[in-house]
mmCIF file with all atom_site columns, C-alpha atoms in Angstrom:
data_model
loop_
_atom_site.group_PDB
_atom_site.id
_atom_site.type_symbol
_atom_site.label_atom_id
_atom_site.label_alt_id
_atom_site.label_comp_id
_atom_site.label_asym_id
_atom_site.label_entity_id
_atom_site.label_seq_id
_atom_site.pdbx_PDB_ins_code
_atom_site.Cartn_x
_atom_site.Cartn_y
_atom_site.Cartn_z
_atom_site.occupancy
_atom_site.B_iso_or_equiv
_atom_site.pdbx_formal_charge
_atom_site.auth_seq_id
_atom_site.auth_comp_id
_atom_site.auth_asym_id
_atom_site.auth_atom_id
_atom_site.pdbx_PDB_model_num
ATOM 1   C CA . UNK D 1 1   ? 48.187  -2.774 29.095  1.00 60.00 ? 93  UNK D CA 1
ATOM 2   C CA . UNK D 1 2   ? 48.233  -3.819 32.541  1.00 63.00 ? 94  UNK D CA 1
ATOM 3   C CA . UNK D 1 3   ? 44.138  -4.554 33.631  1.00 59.00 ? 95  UNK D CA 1
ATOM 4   C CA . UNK D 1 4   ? 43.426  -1.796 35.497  1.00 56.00 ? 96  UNK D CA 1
ATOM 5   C CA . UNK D 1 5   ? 44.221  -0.043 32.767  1.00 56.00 ? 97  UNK D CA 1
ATOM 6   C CA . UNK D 1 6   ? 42.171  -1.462 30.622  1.00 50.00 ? 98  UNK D CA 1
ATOM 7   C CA . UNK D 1 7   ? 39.147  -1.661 32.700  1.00 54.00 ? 99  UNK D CA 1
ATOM 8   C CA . UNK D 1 8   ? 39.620  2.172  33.239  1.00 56.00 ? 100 UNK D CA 1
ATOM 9   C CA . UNK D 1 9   ? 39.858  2.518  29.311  1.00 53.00 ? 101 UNK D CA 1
ATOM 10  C CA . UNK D 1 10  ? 36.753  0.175  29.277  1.00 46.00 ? 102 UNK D CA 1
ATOM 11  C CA . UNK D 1 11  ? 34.612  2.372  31.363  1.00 48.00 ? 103 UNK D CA 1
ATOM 12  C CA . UNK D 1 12  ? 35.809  5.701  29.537  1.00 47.00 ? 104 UNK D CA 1
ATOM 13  C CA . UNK D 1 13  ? 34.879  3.949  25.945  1.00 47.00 ? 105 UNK D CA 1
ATOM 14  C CA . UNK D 1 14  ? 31.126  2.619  27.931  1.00 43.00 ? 106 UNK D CA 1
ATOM 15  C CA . UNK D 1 15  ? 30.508  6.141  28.786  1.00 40.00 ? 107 UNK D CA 1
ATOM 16  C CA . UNK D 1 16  ? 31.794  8.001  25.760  1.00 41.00 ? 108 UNK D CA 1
ATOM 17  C CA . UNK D 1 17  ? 28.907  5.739  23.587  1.00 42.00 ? 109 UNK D CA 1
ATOM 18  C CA . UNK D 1 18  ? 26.673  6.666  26.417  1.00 42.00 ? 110 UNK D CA 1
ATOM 19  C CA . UNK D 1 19  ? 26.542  9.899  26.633  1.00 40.00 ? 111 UNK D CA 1
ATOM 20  C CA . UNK D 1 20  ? 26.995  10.084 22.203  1.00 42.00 ? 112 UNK D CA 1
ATOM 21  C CA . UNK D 1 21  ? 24.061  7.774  22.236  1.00 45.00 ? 113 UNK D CA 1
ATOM 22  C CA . UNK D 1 22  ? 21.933  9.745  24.659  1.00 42.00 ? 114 UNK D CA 1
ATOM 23  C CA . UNK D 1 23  ? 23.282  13.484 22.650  1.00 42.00 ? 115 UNK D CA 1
ATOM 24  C CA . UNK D 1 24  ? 21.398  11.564 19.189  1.00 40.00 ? 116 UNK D CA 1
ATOM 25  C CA . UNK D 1 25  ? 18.413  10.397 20.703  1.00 41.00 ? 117 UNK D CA 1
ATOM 26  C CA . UNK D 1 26  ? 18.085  13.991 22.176  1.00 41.00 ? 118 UNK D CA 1
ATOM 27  C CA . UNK D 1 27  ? 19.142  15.251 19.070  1.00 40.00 ? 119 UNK D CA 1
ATOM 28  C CA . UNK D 1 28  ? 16.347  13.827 17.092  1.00 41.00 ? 120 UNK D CA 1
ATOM 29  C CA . UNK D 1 29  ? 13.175  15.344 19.175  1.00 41.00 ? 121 UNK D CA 1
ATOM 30  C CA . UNK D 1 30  ? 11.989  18.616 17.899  1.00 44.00 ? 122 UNK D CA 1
ATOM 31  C CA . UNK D 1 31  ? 13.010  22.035 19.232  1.00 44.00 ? 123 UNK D CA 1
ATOM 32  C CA . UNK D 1 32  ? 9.655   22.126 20.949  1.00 45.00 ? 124 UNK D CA 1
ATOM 33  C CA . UNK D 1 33  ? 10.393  19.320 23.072  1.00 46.00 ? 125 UNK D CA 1
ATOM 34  C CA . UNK D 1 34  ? 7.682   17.069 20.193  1.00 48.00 ? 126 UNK D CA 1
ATOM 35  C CA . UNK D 1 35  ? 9.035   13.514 19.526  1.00 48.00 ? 127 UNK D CA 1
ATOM 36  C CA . UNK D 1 36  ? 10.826  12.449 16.548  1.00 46.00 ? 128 UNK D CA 1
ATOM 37  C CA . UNK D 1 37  ? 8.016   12.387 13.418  1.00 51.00 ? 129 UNK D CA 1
ATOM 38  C CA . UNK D 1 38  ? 8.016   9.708  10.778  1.00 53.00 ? 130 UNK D CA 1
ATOM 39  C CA . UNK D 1 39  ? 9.955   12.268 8.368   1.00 85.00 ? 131 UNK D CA 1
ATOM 40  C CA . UNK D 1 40  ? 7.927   15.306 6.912   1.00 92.00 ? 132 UNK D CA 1
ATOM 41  C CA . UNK D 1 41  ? 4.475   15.051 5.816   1.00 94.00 ? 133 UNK D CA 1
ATOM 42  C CA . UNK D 1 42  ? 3.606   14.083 2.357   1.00 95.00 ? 134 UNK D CA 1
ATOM 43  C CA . UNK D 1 43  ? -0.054  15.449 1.983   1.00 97.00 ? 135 UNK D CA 1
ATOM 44  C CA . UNK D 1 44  ? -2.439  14.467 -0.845  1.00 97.00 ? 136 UNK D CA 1
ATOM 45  C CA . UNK D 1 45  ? -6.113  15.220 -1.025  1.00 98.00 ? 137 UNK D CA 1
ATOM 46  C CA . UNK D 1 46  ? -8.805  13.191 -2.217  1.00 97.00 ? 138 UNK D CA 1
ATOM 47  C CA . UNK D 1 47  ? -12.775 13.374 -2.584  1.00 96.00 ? 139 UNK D CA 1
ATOM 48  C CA . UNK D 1 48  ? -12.835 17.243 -2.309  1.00 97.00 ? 140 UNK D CA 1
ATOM 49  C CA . UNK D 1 49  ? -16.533 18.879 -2.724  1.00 97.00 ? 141 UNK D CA 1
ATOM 50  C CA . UNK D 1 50  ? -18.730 21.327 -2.059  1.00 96.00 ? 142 UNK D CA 1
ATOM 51  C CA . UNK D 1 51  ? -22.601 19.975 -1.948  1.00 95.00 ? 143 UNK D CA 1
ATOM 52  C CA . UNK D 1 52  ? -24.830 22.366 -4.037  1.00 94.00 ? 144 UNK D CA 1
ATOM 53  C CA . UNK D 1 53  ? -25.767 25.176 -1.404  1.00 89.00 ? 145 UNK D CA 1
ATOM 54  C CA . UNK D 1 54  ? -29.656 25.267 -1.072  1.00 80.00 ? 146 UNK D CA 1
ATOM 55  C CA . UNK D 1 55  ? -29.772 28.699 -1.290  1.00 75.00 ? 147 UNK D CA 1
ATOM 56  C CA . UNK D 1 56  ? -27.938 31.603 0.676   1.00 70.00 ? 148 UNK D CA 1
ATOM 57  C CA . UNK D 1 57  ? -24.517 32.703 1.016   1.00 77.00 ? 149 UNK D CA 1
ATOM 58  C CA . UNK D 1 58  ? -23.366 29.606 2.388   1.00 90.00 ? 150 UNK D CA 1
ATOM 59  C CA . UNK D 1 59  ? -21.808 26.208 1.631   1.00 93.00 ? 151 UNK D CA 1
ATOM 60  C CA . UNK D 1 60  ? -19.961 23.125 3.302   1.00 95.00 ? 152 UNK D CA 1
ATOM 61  C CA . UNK D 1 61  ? -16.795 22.088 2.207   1.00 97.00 ? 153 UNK D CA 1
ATOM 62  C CA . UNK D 1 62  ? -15.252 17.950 2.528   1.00 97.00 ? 154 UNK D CA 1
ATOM 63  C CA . UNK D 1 63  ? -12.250 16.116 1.603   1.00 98.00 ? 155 UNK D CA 1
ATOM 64  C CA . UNK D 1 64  ? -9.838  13.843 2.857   1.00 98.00 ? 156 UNK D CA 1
ATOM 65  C CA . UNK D 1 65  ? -6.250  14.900 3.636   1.00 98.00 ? 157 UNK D CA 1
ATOM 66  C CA . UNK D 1 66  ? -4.011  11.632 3.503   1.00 97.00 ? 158 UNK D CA 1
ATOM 67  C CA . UNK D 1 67  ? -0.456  11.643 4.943   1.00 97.00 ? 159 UNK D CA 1
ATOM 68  C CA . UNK D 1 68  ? 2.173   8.891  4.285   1.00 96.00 ? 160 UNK D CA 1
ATOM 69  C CA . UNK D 1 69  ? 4.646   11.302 6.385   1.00 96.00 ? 161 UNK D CA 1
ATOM 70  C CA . UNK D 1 70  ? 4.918   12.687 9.622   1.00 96.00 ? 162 UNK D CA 1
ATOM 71  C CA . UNK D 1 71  ? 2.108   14.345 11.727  1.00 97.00 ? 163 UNK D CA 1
ATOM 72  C CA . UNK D 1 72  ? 1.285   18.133 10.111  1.00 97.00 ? 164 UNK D CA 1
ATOM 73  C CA . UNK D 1 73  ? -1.796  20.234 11.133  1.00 97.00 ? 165 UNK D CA 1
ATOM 74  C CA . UNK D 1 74  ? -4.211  22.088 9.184   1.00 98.00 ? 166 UNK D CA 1
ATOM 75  C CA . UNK D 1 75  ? -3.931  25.608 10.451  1.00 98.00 ? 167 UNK D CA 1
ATOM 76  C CA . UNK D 1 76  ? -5.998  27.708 7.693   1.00 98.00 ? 168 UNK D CA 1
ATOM 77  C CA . UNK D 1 77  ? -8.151  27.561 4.801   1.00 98.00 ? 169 UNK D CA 1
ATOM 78  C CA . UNK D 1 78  ? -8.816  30.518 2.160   1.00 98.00 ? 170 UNK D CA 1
ATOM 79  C CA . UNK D 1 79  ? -10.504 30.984 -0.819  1.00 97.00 ? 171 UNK D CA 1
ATOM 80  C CA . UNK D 1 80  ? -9.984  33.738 -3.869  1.00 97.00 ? 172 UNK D CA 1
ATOM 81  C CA . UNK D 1 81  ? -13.379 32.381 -4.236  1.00 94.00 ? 173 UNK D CA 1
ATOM 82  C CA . UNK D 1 82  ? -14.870 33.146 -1.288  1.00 95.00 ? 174 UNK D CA 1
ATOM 83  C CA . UNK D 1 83  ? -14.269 36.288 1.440   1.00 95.00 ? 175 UNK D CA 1
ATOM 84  C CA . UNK D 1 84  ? -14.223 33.940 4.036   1.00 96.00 ? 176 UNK D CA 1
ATOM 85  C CA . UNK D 1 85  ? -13.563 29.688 4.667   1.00 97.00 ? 177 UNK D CA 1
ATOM 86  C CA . UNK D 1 86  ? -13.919 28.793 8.498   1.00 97.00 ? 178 UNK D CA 1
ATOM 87  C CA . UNK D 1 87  ? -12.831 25.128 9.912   1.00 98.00 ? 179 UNK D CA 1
ATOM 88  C CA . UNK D 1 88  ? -16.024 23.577 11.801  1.00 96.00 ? 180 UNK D CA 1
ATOM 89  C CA . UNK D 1 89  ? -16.236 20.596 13.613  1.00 94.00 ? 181 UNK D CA 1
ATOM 90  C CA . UNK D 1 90  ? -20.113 19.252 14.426  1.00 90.00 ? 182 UNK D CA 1
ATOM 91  C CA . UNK D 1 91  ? -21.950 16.378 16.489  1.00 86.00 ? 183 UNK D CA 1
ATOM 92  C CA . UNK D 1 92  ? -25.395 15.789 17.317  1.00 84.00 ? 184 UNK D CA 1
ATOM 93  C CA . UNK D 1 93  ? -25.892 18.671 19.416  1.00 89.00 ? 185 UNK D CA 1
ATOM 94  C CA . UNK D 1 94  ? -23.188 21.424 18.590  1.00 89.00 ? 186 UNK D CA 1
ATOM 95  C CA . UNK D 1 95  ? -21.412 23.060 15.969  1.00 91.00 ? 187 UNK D CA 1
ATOM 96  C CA . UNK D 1 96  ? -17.759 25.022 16.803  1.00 93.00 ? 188 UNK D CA 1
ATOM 97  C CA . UNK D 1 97  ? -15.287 26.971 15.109  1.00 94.00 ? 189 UNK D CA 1
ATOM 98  C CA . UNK D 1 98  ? -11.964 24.946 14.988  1.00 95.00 ? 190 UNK D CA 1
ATOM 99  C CA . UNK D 1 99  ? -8.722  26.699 14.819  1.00 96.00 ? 191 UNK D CA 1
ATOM 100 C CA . UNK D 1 100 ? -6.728  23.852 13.503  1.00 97.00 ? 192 UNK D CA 1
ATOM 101 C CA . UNK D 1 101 ? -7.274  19.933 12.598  1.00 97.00 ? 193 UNK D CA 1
ATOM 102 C CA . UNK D 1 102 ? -3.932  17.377 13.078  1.00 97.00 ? 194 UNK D CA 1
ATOM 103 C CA . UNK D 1 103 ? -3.048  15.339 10.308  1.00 97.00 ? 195 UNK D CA 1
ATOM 104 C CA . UNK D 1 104 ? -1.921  12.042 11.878  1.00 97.00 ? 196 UNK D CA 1
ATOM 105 C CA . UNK D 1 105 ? 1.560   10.623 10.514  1.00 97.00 ? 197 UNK D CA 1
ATOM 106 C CA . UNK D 1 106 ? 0.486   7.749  8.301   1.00 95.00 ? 198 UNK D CA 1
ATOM 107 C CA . UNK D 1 107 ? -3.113  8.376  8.674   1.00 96.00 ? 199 UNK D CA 1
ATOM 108 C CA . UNK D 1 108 ? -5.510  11.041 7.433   1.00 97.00 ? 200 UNK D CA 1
ATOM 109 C CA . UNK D 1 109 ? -8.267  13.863 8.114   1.00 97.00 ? 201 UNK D CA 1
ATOM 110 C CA . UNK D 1 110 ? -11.110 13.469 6.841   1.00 97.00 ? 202 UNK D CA 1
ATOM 111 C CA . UNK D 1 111 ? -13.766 16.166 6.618   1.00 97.00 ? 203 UNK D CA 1
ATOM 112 C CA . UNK D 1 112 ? -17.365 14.532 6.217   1.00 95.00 ? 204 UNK D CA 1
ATOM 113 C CA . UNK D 1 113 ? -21.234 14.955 6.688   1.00 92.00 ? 205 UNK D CA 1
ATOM 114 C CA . UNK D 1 114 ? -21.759 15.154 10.652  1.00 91.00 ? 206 UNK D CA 1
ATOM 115 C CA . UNK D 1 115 ? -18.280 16.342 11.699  1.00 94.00 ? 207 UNK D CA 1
ATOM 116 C CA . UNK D 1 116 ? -14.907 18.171 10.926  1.00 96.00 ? 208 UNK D CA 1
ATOM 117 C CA . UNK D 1 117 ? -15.843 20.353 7.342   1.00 97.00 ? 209 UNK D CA 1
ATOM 118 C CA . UNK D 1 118 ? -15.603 23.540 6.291   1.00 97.00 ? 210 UNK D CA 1
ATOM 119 C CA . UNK D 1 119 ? -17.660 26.515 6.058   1.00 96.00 ? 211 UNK D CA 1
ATOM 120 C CA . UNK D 1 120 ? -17.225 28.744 2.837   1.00 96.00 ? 212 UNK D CA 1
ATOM 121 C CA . UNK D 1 121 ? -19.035 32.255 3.391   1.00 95.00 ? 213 UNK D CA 1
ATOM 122 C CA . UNK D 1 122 ? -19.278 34.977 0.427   1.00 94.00 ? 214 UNK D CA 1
ATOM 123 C CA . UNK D 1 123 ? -19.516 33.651 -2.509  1.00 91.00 ? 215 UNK D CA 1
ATOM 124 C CA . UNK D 1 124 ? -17.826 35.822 -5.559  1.00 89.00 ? 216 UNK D CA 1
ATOM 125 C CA . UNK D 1 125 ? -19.977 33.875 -8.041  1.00 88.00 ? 217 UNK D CA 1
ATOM 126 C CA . UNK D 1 126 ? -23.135 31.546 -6.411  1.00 89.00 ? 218 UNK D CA 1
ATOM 127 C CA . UNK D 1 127 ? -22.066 28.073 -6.973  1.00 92.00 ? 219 UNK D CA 1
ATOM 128 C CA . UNK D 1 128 ? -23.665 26.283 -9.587  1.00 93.00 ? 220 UNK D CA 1
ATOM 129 C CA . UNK D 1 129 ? -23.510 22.484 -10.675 1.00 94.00 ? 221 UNK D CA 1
ATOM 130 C CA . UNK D 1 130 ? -20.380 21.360 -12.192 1.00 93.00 ? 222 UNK D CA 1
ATOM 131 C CA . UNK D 1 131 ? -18.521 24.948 -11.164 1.00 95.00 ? 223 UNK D CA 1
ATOM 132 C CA . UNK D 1 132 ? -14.866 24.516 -9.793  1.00 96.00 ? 224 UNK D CA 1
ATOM 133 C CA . UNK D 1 133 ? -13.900 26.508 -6.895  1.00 96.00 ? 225 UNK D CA 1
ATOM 134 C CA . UNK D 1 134 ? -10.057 26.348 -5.473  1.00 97.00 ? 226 UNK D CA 1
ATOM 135 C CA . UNK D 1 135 ? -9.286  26.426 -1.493  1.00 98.00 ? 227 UNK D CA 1
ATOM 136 C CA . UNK D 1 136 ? -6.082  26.982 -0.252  1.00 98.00 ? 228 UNK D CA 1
ATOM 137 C CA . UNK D 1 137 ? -5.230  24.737 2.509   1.00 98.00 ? 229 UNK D CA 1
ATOM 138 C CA . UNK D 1 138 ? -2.323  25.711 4.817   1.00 98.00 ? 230 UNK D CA 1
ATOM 139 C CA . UNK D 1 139 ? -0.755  23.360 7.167   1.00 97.00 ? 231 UNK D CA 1
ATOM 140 C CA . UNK D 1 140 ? 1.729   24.127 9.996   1.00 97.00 ? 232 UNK D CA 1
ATOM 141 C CA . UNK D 1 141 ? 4.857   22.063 7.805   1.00 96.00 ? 233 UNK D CA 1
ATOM 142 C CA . UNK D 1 142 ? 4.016   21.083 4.853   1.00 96.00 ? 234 UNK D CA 1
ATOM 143 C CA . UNK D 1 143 ? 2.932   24.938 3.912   1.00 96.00 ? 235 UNK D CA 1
ATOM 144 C CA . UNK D 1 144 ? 0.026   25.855 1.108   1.00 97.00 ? 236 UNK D CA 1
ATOM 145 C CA . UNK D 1 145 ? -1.334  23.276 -1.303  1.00 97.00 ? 237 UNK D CA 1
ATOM 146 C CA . UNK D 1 146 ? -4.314  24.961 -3.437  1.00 98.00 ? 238 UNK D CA 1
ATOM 147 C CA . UNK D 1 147 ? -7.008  22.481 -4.769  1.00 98.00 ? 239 UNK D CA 1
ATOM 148 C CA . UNK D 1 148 ? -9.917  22.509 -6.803  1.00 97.00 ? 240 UNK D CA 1
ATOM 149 C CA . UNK D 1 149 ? -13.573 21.635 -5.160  1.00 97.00 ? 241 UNK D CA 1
ATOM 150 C CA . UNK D 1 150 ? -16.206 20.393 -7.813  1.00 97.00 ? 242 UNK D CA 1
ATOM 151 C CA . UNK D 1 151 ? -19.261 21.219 -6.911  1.00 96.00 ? 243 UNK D CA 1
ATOM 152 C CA . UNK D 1 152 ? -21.835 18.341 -6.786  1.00 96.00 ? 244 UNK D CA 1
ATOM 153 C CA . UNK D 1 153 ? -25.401 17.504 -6.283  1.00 94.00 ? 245 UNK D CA 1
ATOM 154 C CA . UNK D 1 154 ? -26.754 18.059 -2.466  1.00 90.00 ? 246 UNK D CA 1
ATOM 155 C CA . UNK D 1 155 ? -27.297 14.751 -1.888  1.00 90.00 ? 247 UNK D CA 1
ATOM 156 C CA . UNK D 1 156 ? -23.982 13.680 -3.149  1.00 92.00 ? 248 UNK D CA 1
ATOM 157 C CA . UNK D 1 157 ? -21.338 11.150 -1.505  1.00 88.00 ? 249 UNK D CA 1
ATOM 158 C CA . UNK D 1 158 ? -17.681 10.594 -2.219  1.00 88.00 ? 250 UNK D CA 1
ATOM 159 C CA . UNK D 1 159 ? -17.720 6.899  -3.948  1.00 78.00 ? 251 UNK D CA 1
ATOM 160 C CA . UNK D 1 160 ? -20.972 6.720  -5.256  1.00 71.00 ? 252 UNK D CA 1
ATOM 161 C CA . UNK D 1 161 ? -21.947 6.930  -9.283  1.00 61.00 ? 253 UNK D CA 1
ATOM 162 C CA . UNK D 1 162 ? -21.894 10.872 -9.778  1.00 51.00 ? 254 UNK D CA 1
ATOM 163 C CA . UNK D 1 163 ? -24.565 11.344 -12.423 1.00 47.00 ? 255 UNK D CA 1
ATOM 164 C CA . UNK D 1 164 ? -25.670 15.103 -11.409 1.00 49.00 ? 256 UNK D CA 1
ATOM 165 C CA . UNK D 1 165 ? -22.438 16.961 -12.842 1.00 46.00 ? 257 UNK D CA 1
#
């Protein structure tokens, strides 16, 4: 092969892997134009609970969401307990309907005293100490996972001795 050739070959091999390189990268971003995630998310929940409700229809809801995956969003919650569960986020001034929380790949969302919770409107049954009630959570991937709230004294908080149920 005389060395034009061979540079010409060169070239053509250079921008073959170029253009295959660029067509994976490309490949690898979302339909929606979104980066590449860390793989799907891989939800768990911990510390779910629902503070005895002083009286009234009404209740908050916390947990944690942890994800050792890839970003998700919590889109919806629902209750066969409840007519209605609402996503709130609160700060020293304000309280506001939320139509979705993100999950962060590797990290979590946490829903605590004094900011992102949840709302639970019309009870079935008033909650008592000790009951069980089950929210659906629905996130944009990772789909439905249904879990079980205890319900626990007002002044309750995840990682403390739990005497009251």
């Amino acid at each position: 092969m005389s060395g034009l050739a061979f540079r010409r070959t060169a070239l053509a091999g250079a921008v073959l892997a170029t253009v295959l390189g660029t067509a994976t990268a490309l490949a690898a971003w979302g339909p929606d134009g979104d980066p590449p995630a860390a793989g799907a998310a891989r939800l768990s929940i911990a510390d779910p609970y629902i503070p005895l409700p002083a009286g009234g229809a009404m209740a908050a809801g916390y947990l944690t969401v942890r994800n050792a995956g890839g970003a998700d969003q919590l889109v919806a919650v629902s209750s066969p307990d409840a007519s209605s569960v609402t996503m709130h986020r609160s700060d020293e001034t304000s309280m506001a309907a939320i139509d979705r929380f993100a999950v962060p790949a590797g990290g979590a969302l946490e829903l605590a005293r004094g900011g992102a919770h949840l709302m639970i409107m019309g009870w079935a049954k008033q909650p008592a100490l000790g009951d069980e009630f089950e929210l659906d959570l629905t996130f944009a991937k990772a789909g439905t996972i249904a879990v079980r709230v205890p319900v626990k004294p007002l002044t309750y908080r995840p990682g403390q001795q739990d005497s009251g149920s």
